[in-house]
Tab-separated table of C-alpha atoms in Angstrom:
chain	number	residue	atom	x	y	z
A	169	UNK	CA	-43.009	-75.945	86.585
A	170	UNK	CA	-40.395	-75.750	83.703
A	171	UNK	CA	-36.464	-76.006	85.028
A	172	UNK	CA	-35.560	-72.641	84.423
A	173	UNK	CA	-38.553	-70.795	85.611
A	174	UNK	CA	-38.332	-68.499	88.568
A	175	UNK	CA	-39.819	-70.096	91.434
A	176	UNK	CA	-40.639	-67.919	94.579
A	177	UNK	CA	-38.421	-68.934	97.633
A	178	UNK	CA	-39.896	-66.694	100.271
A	179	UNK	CA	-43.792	-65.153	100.791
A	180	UNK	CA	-44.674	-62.884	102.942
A	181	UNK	CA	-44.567	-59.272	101.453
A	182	UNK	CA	-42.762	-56.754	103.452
A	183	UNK	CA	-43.727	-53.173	103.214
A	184	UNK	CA	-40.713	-51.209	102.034
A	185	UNK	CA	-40.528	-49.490	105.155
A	186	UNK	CA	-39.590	-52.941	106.625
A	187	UNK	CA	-36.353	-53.329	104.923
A	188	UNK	CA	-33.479	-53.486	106.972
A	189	UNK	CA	-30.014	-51.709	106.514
A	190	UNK	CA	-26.813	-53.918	107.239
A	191	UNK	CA	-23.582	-53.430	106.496
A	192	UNK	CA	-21.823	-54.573	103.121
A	193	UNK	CA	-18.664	-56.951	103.957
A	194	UNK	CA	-18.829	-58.707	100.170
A	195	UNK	CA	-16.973	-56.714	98.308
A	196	UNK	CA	-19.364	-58.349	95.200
A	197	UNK	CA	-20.470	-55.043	92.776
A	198	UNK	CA	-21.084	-52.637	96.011
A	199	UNK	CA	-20.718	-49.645	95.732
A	200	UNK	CA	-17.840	-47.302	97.428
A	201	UNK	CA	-19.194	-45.234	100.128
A	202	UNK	CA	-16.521	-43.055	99.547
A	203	UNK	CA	-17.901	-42.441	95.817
A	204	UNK	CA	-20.761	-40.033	95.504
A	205	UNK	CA	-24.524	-41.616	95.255
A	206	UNK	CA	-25.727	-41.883	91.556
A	207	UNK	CA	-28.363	-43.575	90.147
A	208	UNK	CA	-28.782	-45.165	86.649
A	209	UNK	CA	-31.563	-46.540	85.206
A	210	UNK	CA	-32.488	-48.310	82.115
A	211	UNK	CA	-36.018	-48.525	80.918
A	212	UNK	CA	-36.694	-51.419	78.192
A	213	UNK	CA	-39.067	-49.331	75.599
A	214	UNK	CA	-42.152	-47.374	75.370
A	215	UNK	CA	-43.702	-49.140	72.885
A	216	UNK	CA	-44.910	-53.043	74.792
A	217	UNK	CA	-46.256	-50.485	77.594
A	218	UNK	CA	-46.882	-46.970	78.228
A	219	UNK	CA	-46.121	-47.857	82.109
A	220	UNK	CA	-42.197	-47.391	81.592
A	221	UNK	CA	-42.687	-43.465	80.565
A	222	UNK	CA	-46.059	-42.644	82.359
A	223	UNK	CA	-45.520	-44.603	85.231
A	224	UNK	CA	-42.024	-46.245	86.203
A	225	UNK	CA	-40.324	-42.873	84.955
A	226	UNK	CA	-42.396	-40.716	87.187
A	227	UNK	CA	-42.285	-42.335	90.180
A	228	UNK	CA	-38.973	-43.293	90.033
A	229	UNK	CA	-37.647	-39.714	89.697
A	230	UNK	CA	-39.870	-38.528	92.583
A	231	UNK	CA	-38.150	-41.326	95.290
A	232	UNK	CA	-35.026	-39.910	93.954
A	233	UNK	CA	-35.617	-36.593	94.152
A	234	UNK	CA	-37.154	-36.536	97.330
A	235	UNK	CA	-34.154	-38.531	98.513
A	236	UNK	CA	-31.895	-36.075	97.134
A	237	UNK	CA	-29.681	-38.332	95.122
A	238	UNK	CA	-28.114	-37.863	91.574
A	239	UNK	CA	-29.813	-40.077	89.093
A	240	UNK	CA	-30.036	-40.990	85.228
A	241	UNK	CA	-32.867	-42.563	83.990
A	242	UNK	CA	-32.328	-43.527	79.858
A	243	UNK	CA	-34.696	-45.880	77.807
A	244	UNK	CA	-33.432	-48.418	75.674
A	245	UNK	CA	-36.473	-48.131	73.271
A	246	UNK	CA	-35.785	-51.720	72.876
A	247	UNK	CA	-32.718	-51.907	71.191
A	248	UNK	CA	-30.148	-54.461	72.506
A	249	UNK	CA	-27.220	-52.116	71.550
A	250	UNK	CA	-28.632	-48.859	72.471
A	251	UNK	CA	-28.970	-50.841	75.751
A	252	UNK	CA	-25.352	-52.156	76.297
A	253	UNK	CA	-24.119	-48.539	75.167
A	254	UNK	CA	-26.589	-46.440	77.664
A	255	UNK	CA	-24.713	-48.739	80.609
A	256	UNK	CA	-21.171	-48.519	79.735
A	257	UNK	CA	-21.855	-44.997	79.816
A	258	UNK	CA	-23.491	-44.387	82.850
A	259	UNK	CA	-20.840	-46.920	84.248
A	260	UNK	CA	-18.035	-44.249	83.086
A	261	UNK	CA	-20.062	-41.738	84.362
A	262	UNK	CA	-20.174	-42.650	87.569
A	263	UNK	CA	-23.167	-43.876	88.589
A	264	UNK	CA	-22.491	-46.036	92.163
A	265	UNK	CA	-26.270	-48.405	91.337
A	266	UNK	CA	-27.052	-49.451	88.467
A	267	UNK	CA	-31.272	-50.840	88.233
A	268	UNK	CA	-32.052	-51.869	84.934
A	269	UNK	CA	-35.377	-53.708	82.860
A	270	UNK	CA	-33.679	-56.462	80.858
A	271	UNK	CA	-34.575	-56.793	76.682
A	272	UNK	CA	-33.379	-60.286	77.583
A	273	UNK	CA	-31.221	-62.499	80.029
A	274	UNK	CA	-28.521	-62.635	77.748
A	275	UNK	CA	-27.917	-58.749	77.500
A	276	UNK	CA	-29.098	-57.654	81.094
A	277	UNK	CA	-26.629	-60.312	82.255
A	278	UNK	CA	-23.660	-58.645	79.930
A	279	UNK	CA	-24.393	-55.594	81.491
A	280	UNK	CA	-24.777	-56.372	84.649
A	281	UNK	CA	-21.889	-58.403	84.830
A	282	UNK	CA	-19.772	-55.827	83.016
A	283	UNK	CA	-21.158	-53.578	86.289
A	284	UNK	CA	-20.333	-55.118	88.868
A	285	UNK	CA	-16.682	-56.180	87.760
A	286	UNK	CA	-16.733	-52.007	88.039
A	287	UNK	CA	-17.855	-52.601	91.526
A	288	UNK	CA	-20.813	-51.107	90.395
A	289	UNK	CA	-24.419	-52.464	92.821
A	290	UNK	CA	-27.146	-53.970	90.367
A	291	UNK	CA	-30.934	-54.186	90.769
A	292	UNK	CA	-33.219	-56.041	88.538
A	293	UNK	CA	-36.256	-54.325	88.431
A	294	UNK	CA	-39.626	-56.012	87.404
A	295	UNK	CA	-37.647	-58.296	85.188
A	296	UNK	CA	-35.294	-61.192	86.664
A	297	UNK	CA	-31.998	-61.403	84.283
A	298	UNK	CA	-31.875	-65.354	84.429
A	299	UNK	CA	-28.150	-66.075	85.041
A	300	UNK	CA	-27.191	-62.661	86.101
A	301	UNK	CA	-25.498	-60.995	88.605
A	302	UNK	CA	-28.222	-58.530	90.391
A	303	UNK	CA	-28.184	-58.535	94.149
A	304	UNK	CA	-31.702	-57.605	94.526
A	305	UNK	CA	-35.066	-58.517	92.300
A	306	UNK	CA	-37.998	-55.823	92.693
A	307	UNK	CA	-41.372	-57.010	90.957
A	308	UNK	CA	-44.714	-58.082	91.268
A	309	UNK	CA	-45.344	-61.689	91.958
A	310	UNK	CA	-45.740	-62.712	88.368
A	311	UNK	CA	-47.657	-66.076	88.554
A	312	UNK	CA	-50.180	-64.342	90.546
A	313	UNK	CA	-50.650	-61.989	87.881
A	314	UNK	CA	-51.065	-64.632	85.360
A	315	UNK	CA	-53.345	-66.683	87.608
A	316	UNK	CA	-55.175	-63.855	88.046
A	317	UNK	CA	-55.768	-63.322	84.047
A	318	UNK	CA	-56.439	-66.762	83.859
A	319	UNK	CA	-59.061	-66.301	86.996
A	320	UNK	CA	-60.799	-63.476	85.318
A	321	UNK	CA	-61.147	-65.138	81.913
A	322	UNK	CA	-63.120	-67.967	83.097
A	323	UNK	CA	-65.254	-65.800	85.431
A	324	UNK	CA	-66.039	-63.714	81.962
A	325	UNK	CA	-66.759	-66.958	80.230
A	326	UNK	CA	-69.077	-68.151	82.650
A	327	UNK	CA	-70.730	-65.170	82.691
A	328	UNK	CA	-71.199	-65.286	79.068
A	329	UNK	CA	-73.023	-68.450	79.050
A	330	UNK	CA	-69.843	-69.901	76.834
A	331	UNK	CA	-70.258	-73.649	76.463
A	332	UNK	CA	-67.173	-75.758	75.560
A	333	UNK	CA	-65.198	-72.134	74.684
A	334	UNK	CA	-61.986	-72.264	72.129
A	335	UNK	CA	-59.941	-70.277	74.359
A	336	UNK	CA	-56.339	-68.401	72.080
A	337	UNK	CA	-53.468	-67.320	74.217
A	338	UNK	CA	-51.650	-63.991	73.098
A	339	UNK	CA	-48.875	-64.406	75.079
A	340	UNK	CA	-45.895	-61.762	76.232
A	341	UNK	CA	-42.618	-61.928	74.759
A	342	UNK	CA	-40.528	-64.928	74.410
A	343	UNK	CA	-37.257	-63.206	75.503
A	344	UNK	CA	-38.872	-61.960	78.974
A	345	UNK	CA	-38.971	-64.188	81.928
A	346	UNK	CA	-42.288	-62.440	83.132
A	347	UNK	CA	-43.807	-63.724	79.950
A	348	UNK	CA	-43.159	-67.298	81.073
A	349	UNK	CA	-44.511	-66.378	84.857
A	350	UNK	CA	-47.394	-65.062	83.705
A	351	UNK	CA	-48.218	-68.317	81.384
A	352	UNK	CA	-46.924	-70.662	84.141
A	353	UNK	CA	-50.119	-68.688	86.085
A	354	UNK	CA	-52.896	-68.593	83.587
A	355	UNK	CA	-52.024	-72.416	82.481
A	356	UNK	CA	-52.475	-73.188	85.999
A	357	UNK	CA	-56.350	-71.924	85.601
A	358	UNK	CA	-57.161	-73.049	82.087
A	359	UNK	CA	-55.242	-75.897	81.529
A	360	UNK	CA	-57.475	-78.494	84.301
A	361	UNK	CA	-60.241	-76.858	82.285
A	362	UNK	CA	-58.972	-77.711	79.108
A	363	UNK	CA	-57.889	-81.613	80.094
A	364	UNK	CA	-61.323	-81.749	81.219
A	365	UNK	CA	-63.133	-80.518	77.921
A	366	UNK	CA	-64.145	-78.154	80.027
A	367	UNK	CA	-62.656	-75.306	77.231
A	368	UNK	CA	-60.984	-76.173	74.058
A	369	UNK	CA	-57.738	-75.097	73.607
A	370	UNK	CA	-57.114	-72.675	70.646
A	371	UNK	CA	-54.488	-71.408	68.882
A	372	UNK	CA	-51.112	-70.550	71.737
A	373	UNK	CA	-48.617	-68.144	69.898
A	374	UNK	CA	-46.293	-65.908	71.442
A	375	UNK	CA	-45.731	-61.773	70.579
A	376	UNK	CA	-41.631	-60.862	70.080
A	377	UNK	CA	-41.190	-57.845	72.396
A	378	UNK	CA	-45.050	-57.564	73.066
A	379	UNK	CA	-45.539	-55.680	70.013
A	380	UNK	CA	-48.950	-54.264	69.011
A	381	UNK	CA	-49.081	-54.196	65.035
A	382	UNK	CA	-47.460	-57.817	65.549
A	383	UNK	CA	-50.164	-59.029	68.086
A	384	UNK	CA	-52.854	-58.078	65.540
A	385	UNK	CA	-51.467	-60.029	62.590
A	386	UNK	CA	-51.204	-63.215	64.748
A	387	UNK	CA	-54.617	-62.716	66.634
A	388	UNK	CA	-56.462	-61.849	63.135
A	389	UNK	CA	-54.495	-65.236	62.013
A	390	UNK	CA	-56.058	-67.385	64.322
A	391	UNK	CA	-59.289	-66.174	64.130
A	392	UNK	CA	-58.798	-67.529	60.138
A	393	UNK	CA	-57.456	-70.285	61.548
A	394	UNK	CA	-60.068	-71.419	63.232
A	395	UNK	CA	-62.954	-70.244	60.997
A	396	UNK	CA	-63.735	-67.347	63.129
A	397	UNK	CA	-64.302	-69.857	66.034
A	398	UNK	CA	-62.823	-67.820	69.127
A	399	UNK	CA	-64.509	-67.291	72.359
A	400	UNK	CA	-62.537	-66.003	74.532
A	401	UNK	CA	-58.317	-64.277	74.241
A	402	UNK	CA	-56.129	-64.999	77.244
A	403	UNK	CA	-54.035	-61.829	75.924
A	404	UNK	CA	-50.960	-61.177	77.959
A	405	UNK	CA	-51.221	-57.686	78.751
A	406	UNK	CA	-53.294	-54.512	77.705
A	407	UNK	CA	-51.546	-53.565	74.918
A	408	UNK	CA	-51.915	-57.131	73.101
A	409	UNK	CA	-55.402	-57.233	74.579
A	410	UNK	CA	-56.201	-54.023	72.140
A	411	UNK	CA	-54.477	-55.574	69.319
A	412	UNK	CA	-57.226	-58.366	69.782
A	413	UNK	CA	-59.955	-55.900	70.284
A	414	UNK	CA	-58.919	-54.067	67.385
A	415	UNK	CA	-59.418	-57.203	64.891
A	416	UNK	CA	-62.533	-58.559	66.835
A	417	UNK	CA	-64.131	-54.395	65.881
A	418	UNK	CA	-62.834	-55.500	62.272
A	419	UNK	CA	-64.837	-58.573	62.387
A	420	UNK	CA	-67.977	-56.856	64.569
A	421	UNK	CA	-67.736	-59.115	67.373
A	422	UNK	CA	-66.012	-56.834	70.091
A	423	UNK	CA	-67.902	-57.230	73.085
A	424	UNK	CA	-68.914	-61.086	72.659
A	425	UNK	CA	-65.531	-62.642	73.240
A	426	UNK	CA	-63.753	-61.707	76.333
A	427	UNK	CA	-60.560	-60.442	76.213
A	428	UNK	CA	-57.589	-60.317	79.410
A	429	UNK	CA	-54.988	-57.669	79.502
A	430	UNK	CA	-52.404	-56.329	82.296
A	431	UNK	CA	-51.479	-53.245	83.550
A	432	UNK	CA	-53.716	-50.559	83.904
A	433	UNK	CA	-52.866	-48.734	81.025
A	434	UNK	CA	-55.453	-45.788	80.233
A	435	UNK	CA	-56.562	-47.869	77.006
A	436	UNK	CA	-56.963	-50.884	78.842
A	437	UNK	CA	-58.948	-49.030	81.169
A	438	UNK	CA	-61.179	-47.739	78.537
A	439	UNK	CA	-61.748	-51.063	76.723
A	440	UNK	CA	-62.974	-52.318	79.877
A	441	UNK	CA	-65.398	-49.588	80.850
A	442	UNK	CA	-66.704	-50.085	76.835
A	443	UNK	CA	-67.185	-53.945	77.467
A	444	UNK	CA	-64.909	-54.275	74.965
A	445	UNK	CA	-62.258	-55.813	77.413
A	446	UNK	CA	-62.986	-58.163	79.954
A	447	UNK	CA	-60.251	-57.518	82.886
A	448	UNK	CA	-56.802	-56.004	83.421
A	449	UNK	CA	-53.934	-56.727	86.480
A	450	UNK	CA	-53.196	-53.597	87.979
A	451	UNK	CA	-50.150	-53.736	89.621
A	452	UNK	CA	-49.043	-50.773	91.690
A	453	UNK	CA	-46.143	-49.144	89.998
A	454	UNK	CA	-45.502	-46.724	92.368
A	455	UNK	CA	-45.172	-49.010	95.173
A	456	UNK	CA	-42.637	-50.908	93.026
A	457	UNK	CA	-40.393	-47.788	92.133
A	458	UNK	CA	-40.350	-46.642	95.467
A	459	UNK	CA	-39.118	-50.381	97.185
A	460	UNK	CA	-36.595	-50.388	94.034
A	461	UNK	CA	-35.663	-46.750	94.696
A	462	UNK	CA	-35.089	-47.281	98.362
A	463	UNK	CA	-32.791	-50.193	97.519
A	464	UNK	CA	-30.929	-48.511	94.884
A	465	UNK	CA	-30.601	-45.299	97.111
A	466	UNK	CA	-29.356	-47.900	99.970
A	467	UNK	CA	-26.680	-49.364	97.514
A	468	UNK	CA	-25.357	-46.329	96.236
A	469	UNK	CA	-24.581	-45.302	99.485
A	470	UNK	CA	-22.617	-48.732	100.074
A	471	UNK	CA	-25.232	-50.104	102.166
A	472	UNK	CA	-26.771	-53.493	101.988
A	473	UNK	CA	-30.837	-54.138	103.011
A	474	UNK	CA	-32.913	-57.258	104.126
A	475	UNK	CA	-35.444	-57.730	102.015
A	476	UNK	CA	-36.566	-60.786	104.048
A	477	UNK	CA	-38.032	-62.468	100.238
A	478	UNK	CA	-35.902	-64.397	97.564
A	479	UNK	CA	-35.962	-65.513	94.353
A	480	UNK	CA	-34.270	-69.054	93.035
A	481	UNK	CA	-32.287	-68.289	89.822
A	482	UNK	CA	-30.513	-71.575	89.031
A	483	UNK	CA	-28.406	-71.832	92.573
A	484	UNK	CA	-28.593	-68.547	93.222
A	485	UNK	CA	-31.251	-67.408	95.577
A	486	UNK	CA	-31.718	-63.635	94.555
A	487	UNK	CA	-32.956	-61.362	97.755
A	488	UNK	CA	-36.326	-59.536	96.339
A	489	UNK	CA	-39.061	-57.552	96.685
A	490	UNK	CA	-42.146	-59.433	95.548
A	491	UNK	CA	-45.314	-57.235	95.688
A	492	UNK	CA	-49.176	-58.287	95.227
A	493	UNK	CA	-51.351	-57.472	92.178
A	494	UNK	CA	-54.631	-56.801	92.128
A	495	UNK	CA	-57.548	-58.127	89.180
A	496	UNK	CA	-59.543	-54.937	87.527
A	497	UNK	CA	-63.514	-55.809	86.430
A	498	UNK	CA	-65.373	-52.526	84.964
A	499	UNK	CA	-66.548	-52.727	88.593
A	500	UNK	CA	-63.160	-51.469	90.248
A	501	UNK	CA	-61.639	-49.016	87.371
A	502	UNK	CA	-62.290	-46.270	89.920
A	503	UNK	CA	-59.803	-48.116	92.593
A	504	UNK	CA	-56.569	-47.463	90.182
A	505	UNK	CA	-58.030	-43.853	88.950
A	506	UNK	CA	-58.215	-43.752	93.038
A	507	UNK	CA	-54.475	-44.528	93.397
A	508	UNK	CA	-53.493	-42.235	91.505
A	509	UNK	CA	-52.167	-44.462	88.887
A	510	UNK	CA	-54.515	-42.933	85.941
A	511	UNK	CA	-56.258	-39.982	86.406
A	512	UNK	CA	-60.437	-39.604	85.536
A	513	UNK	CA	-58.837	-36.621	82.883
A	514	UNK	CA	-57.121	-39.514	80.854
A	515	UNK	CA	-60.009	-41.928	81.036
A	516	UNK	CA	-63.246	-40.412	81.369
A	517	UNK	CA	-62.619	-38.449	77.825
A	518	UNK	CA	-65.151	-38.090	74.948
A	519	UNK	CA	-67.145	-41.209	74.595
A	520	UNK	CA	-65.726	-42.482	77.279
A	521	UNK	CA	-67.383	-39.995	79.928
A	522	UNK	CA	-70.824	-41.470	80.126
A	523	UNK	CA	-69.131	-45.280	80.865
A	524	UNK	CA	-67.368	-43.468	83.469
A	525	UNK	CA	-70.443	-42.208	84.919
A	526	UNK	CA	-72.375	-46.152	84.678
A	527	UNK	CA	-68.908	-47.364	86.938
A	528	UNK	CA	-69.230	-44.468	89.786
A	529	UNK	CA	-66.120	-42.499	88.425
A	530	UNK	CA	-67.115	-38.895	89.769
C-alpha cells in the first residue's frame, strides 16, 4: 500500500456499548467538565451523497437528543470557507466537541487544530483528516468496502458471460482519503485479474468532490474513448454509479454492463432492483452516528473512552471505531429497507413497485 494511506492497526469491532470511559489526564483539546456539553457538527455537502442529510443528520440528532445534550449540526455544502467559518463559530459559541467530515486534510486539519488549541475535543467522523489532530476516527472499514465493490463486479461479470472485459474505474474524490481506501480495496480484486489478462484495464479517472454532472462527462468520455468498448464500471459510489447509468440509457446499453456503487442511497437502490446497477455497499449509518455520538457525548463531558481499535496516521496511531459493511445484490435490497435505512415508501414508488414485488419487498 501507498505511504500515506491509512492502514488499520487494530481489528476486532467492538460494539459501541463496549467502549470504555476513563479519565482524561492530557490536557490535549479535552474538553472542561466544568463547561456545559455542546455538540458541533460539520457535514461535508449534500450533493456527493444524500446520506449526510437523510441519514447522518437524522441519526445523529436522535443520539443527541435522547442523550439530552446541546448540539449544532451545520453543512458545509462543500465549500472550504463556509467550512472554516461554520467552526470558528461554533468554537465561539461554545461547543465543548467538535466531530466534523473533512472537504480535505488540509482544511479539516486547520480546523481541527485551530479547536483544540481552544481546548476544544475533535472527532473525525467517516473521514480521517491525514495529519490532523482528532483524538478519535469513527468509520466504516474502507478497504473492505472497496474490496467489496471490487468483489461484486467480478461476480456480475462472470455472471454475464464477459470474456476478457475492459473494466473503467469512476473513482471518489481525489481530496478524500476514503477515495484512496476504497481504490486500495477494489485494486486488490481487479488488479491480479488484470496482470493476468484476465480483464483489461480501461480508462481510471478520478471525480473532484464526487460530483454527478462531472462523473457523466468523464464516464460518457471514456466510453468515446474506447469506441464504446466498456464492459463493466467499477464506479465509486451510487451517485457516480447513476452518472454511468445515465450515459449507458443514452447509449441503450443500461443493463449489459455492470455497474458498482456505495451507499444505499434510494437511487442506488432502485437502479439495482431495475438491473440497471449491479451492487451497492451498504454501510450502516446509524450504527456509525450513534458510536460517534457516544464518543462526542463522552468528550463533551471531559471524559475519555477505549475504543480498543486504531488507526496509523503517519506516527500517530488514531483510537477508532472501525465498523463492517455489508455488499447489496437485487437479492438483499429488502435487508437495508429492513434496517430501517430506506423505507419501501421511497423505493417501491411508480415503476419501481412491481421490481419490488420480483425481490420479496412486501
Amino acid at each position: 500500500m501507498r505511504k500515506g494511506i491509512l492502514t488499520i492497526a487494530a481489528v476486532g469491532l467492538l460494539t459501541t456499548g463496549g467502549l470504555t470511559a476513563c479519565s482524561d489526564d492530557s490536557g490535549n483539546g479535552s474538553a472542561d467538565s466544568k463547561k456545559t456539553p455542546k455538540i458541533g457538527v460539520i457535514l461535508p455537502d449534500s450533493k456527493s451523497s444524500p446520506r449526510w442529510e437523510t441519514a447522518d443528520r437524522r441519526f445523529l440528532e436522535e443520539a443527541f437528543k435522547a442523550a439530552n445534550v446541546q448540539y449544532d449540526i451545520q453543512n458545509a455544502q462543500n465549500d472550504k470557507t463556509a467550512f472554516q467559518t461554520i467552526a470558528e463559530q461554533m468554537i465561539t459559541s461554545g461547543v465543548t466537541a467538535l466531530m466534523i467530515v473533512n472537504l480535505d486534510s488540509g482544511t479539516g486539519k486547520a480546523v481541527l487544530d485551530k479547536a483544540k488549541s481552544q481546548g476544544v475535543a475533535t472527532i473525525d467522523y467517516d473521514r480521517l483528516t491525514l495529519g490532523g489532530s482528532a483524538q478519535y476516527y469513527v468509520s466504516f472499514d474502507n478497504e473492505s468496502v472497496g474490496k467489496l465493490q471490487g468483489e461484486g463486479l467480478a461476480k456480475c461479470l462472470t455472471e454475464k458471460g464477459a470474456k476478457n472485459p475492459v473494466v473503467a474505474y469512476l473513482n471518489g474524490s481525489p481530496t478524500d482519503n476514503n477515495a484512496t481506501l476504497f481504490k486500495a480495496g477494489y485494486d486488490s480484486v481487479l488488479k491480479p485479474k488484470f496482470d493476468s489478462n484476465e480483464y483489461t484495464k480501461g480508462p481510471d479517472d478520478a471525480v473532484p468532490g464526487w460530483d454527478g454532472p462531472t462523473a457523466a462527462t468523464i464516464f460518457e468520455q471514456q466510453l468515446t474513448a474506447t469506441k464504446g468498448k466498456i464492459d463493466g464500471v467499477l464506479a465509486a459510489n451510487d451517485t457516480l454509479g447513476n452518472a454511468a447509468i445515465s450515459i449507458l440509457k443514452k447509449n441503450k446499453i443500461n443493463g449489459k454492463v455492470p455497474v458498482t456503487g456505495q451507499d444505499a442511497s434510494v437511487e442506488g437502490l432502485q437502479n439495482i432492483l431495475a438491473g440497471d446497477q449491479c451492487m451497492t455497499v451498504y454501510k450502516a449509518v446509524r450504527e456509525e452516528a450513534k458510536a460517534a455520538a457516544d464518543l462526542a457525548i463522552a468528550l463533551a463531558k471531559g471524559e475519555q473512552k477505549d475504543t480498543g481499535q486504531s488507526v496509523k496516521d503517519g506516527d500517530r496511531d488514531v483510537p477508532s471505531v472501525l465498523l463492517t459493511p455489508k455488499a447489496i445484490y437485487k437479492d438483499n435490497v429488502k435487508d437495508v429497507i429492513a434496517d430501517g435505512y430506506a423505507t419501501k415508501e421511497q423505493v417501491c414508488t411508480g415503476a419501481y413497485a412491481k421490481f419490488c414485488a420480483e425481490a420479496g419487498i412486501s
